[in-house]
Coordinates of C-alpha atoms in Angstrom, one line a residue:
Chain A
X1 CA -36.1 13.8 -36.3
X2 CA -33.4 12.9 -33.9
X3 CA -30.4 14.7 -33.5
X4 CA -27.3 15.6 -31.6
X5 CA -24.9 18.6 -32.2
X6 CA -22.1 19.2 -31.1
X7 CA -19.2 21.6 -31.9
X8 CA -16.5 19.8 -34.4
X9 CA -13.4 21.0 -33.3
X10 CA -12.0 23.1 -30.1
X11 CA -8.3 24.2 -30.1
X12 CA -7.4 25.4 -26.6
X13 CA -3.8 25.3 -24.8
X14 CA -2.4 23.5 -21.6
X15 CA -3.7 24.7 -18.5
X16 CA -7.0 26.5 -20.2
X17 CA -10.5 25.4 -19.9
X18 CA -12.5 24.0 -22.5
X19 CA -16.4 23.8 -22.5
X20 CA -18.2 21.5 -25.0
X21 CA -21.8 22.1 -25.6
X22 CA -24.5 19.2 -26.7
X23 CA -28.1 19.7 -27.9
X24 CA -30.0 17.1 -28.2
X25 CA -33.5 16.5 -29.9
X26 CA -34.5 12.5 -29.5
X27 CA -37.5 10.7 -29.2
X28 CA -36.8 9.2 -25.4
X29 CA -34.7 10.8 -22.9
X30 CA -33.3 9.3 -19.7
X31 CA -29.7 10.8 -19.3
X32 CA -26.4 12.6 -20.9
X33 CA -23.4 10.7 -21.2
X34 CA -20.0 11.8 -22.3
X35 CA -17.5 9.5 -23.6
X36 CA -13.5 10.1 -24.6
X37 CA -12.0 8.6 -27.8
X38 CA -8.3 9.0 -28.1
X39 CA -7.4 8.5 -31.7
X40 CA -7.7 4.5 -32.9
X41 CA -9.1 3.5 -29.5
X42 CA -11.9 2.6 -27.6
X43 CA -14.2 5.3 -26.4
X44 CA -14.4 5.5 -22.5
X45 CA -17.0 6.4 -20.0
X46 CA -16.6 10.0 -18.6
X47 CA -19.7 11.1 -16.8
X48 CA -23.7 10.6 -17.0
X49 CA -26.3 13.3 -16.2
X50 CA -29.9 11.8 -15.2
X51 CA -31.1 15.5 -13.8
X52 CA -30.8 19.0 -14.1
X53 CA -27.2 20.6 -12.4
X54 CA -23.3 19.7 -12.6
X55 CA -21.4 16.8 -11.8
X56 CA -18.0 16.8 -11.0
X57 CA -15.3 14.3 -11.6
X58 CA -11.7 15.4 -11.0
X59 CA -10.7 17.5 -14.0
X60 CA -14.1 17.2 -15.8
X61 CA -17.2 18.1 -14.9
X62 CA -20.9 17.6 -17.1
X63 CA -23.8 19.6 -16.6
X64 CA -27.6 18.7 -18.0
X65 CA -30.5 21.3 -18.4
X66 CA -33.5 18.8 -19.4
X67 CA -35.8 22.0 -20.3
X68 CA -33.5 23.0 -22.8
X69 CA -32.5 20.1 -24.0
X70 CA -29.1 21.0 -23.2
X71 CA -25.7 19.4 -22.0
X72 CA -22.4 20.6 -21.7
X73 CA -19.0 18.9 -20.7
X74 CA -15.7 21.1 -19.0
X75 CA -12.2 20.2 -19.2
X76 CA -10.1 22.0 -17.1
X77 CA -6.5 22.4 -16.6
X78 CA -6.2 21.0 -19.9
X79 CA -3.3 18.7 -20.2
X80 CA -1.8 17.0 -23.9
X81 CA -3.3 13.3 -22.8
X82 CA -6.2 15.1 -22.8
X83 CA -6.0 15.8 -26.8
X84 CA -8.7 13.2 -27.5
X85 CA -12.4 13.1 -29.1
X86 CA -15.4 13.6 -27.0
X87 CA -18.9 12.5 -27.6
X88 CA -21.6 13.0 -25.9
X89 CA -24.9 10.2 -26.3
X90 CA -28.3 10.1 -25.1
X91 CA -29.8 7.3 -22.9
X92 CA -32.7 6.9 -24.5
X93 CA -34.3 3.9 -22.5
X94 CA -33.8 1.6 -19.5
X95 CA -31.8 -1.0 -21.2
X96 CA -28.8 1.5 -21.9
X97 CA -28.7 2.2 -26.0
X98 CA -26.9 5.2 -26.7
X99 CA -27.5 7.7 -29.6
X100 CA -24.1 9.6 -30.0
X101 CA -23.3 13.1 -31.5
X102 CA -20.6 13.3 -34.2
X103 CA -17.8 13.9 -31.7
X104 CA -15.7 16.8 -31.1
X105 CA -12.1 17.0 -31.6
X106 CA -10.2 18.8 -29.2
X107 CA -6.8 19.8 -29.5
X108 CA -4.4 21.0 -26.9
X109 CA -1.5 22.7 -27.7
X110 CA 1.3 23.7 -25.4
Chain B
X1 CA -9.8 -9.1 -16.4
X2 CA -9.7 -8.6 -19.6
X3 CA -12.7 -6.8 -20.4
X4 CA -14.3 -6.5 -23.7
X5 CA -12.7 -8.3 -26.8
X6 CA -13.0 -7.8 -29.9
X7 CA -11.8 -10.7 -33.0
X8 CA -10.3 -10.0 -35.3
X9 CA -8.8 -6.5 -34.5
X10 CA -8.3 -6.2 -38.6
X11 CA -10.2 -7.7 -41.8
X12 CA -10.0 -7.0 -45.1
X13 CA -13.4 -8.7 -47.5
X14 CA -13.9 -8.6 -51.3
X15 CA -17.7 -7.9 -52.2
X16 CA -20.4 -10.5 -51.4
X17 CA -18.1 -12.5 -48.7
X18 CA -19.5 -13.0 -45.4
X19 CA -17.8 -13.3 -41.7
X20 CA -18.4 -12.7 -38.1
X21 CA -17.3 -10.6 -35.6
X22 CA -16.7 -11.9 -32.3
X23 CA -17.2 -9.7 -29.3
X24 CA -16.7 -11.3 -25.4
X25 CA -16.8 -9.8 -21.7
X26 CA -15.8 -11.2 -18.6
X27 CA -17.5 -9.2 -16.7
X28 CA -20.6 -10.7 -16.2
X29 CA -22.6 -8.0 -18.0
X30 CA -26.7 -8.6 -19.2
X31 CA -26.3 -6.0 -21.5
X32 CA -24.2 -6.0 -25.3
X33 CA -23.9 -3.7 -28.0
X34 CA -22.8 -3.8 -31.4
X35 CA -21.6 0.2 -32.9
X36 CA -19.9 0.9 -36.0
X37 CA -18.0 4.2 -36.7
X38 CA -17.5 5.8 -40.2
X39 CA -14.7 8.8 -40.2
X40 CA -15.8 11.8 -38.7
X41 CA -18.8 10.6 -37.1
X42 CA -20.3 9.3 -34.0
X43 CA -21.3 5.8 -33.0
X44 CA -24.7 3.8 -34.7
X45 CA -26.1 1.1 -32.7
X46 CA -26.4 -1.4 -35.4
X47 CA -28.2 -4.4 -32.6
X48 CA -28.1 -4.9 -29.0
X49 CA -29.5 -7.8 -26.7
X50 CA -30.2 -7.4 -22.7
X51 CA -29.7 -11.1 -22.1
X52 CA -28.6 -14.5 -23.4
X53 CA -31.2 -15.8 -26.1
X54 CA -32.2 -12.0 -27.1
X55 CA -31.7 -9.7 -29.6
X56 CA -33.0 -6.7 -30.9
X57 CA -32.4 -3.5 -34.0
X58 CA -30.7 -1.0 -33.2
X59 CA -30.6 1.9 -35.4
X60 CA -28.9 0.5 -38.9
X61 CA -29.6 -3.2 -38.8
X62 CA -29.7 -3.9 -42.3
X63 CA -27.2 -6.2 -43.9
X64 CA -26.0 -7.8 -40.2
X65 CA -27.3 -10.4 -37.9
X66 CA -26.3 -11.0 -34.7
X67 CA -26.6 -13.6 -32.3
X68 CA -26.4 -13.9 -28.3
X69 CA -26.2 -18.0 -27.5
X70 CA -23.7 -17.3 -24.5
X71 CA -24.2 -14.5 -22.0
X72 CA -20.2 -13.5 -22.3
X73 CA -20.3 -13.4 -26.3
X74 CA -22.2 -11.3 -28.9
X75 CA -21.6 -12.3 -32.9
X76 CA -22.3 -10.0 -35.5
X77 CA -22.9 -11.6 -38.6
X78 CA -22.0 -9.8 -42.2
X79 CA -24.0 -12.5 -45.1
X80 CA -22.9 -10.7 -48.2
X81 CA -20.5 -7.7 -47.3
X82 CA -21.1 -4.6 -49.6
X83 CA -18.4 -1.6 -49.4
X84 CA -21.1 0.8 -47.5
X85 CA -20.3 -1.4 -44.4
X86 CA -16.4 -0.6 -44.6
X87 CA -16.2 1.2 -41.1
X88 CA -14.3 0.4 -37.4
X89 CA -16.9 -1.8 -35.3
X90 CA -16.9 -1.5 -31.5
X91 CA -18.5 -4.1 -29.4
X92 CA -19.7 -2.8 -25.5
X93 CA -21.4 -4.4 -22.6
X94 CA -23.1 -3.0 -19.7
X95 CA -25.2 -4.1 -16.5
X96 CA -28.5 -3.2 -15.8
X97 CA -29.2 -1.5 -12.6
X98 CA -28.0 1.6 -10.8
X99 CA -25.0 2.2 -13.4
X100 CA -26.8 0.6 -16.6
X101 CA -25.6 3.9 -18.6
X102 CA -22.2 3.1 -18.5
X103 CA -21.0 1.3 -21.4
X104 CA -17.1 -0.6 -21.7
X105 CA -16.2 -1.3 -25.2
X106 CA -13.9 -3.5 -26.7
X107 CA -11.2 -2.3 -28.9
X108 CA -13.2 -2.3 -32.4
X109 CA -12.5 -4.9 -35.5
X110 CA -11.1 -2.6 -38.9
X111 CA -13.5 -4.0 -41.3
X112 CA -13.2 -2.9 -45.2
X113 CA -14.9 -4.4 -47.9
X114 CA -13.7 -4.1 -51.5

């Protein structure tokens, strides 16, 4: 079957790092994405991994290990705003549909 | 620009009732989505269409239609609402080409069916 997993929860406090680990199993595979949902909002495009390696953006930074069917997201320097759910979703074709995980919560404290 | 929109932002149906959601975009984007999210899970594609006139399944379809008649608007349809489809709906569009991963969503319609 297809599946994502994904940790639940992560409790961390401000200025910490936080790593957040996604294995996939799916049918097609063309990339990672990562996505942020603050509570009662719309979820938000953080990063996309098409091939193996790290990409950085600012704070956050997503890496992708297509043999292992792997994917992880960092946070660092934690900061509150950045108390939020995050998702990570497989591309699984060209014309974009995603296949999310169940999300995990992370909470900052200070 | 606005975006993505979502109407209603709120609804509240009695079993069997129908209504439609109304997603648009200003953005110009081939590409639209329909999601719902149940508490403590992720997003299900429920149907999706890459261009005006199309549509396709996603992966829970049954019970909604949708329909793409203007390139800016995406309706999903609910015929006879059941209280399984009680859940937050988000709407998202994206472009094909070099960034066709990167979805913008819309706000989400609170749906619950009694």
């Amino acid at each position: 079957g297809q599946s994502l997993e994904q940790p639940s929860e992560v409790t961390a406090v401000e200025g910490a790092i936080v790593q957040i680990n996604c294995t996939y199993q799916t049918s097609g595979f063309y990339g990672l994405s990562w996505y942020q949902q603050h509570d009662g909002g719309a979820p938000t495009f953080l990063s996309y991994n098409a091939l193996d390696g790290l990409e950085e953006t600012g704070r956050f930074s997503s890496f992708l290990s297509r043999s292992d069917s792997y994917g992880y997201l960092l946070l660092q320097e934690l900061q509150m705003k950045d108390s939020a759910s995050y998702f990570c979703a497989v591309n699984g074709d060209s014309w974009g549909k995603l296949q999310f995980g169940a999300g995990t919560q992370v909470v900052v404290t200070p | 620009n606005a975006g993505v929109t979502q109407t209603p932002k709120f609804r509240v149906l009695k079993t069997g009732q129908s209504m439609t959601l109304l997603c648009a975009q200003d953005m110009n984007h081939e590409y639209m989505y329909w999601y719902r999210q149940d508490p403590g899970m992720g997003l299900r594609l429920i149907h999706y269409s890459v261009g005006e006139g199309t549509t396709a399944k996603g992966e829970v379809p049954d019970g909604y239609n949708v329909s793409r008649l203007k390139k800016q608007n995406f309706l999903l349809g609910l015929e006879s609402a059941a209280p399984s489809q009680t859940s937050v709906y988000f709407c998202a569009s994206s472009s094909p080409g070099q960034n066709f991963y990167e979805q913008y969503f819309g706000p989400g319609t609170r749906l619950t069916v009694t």
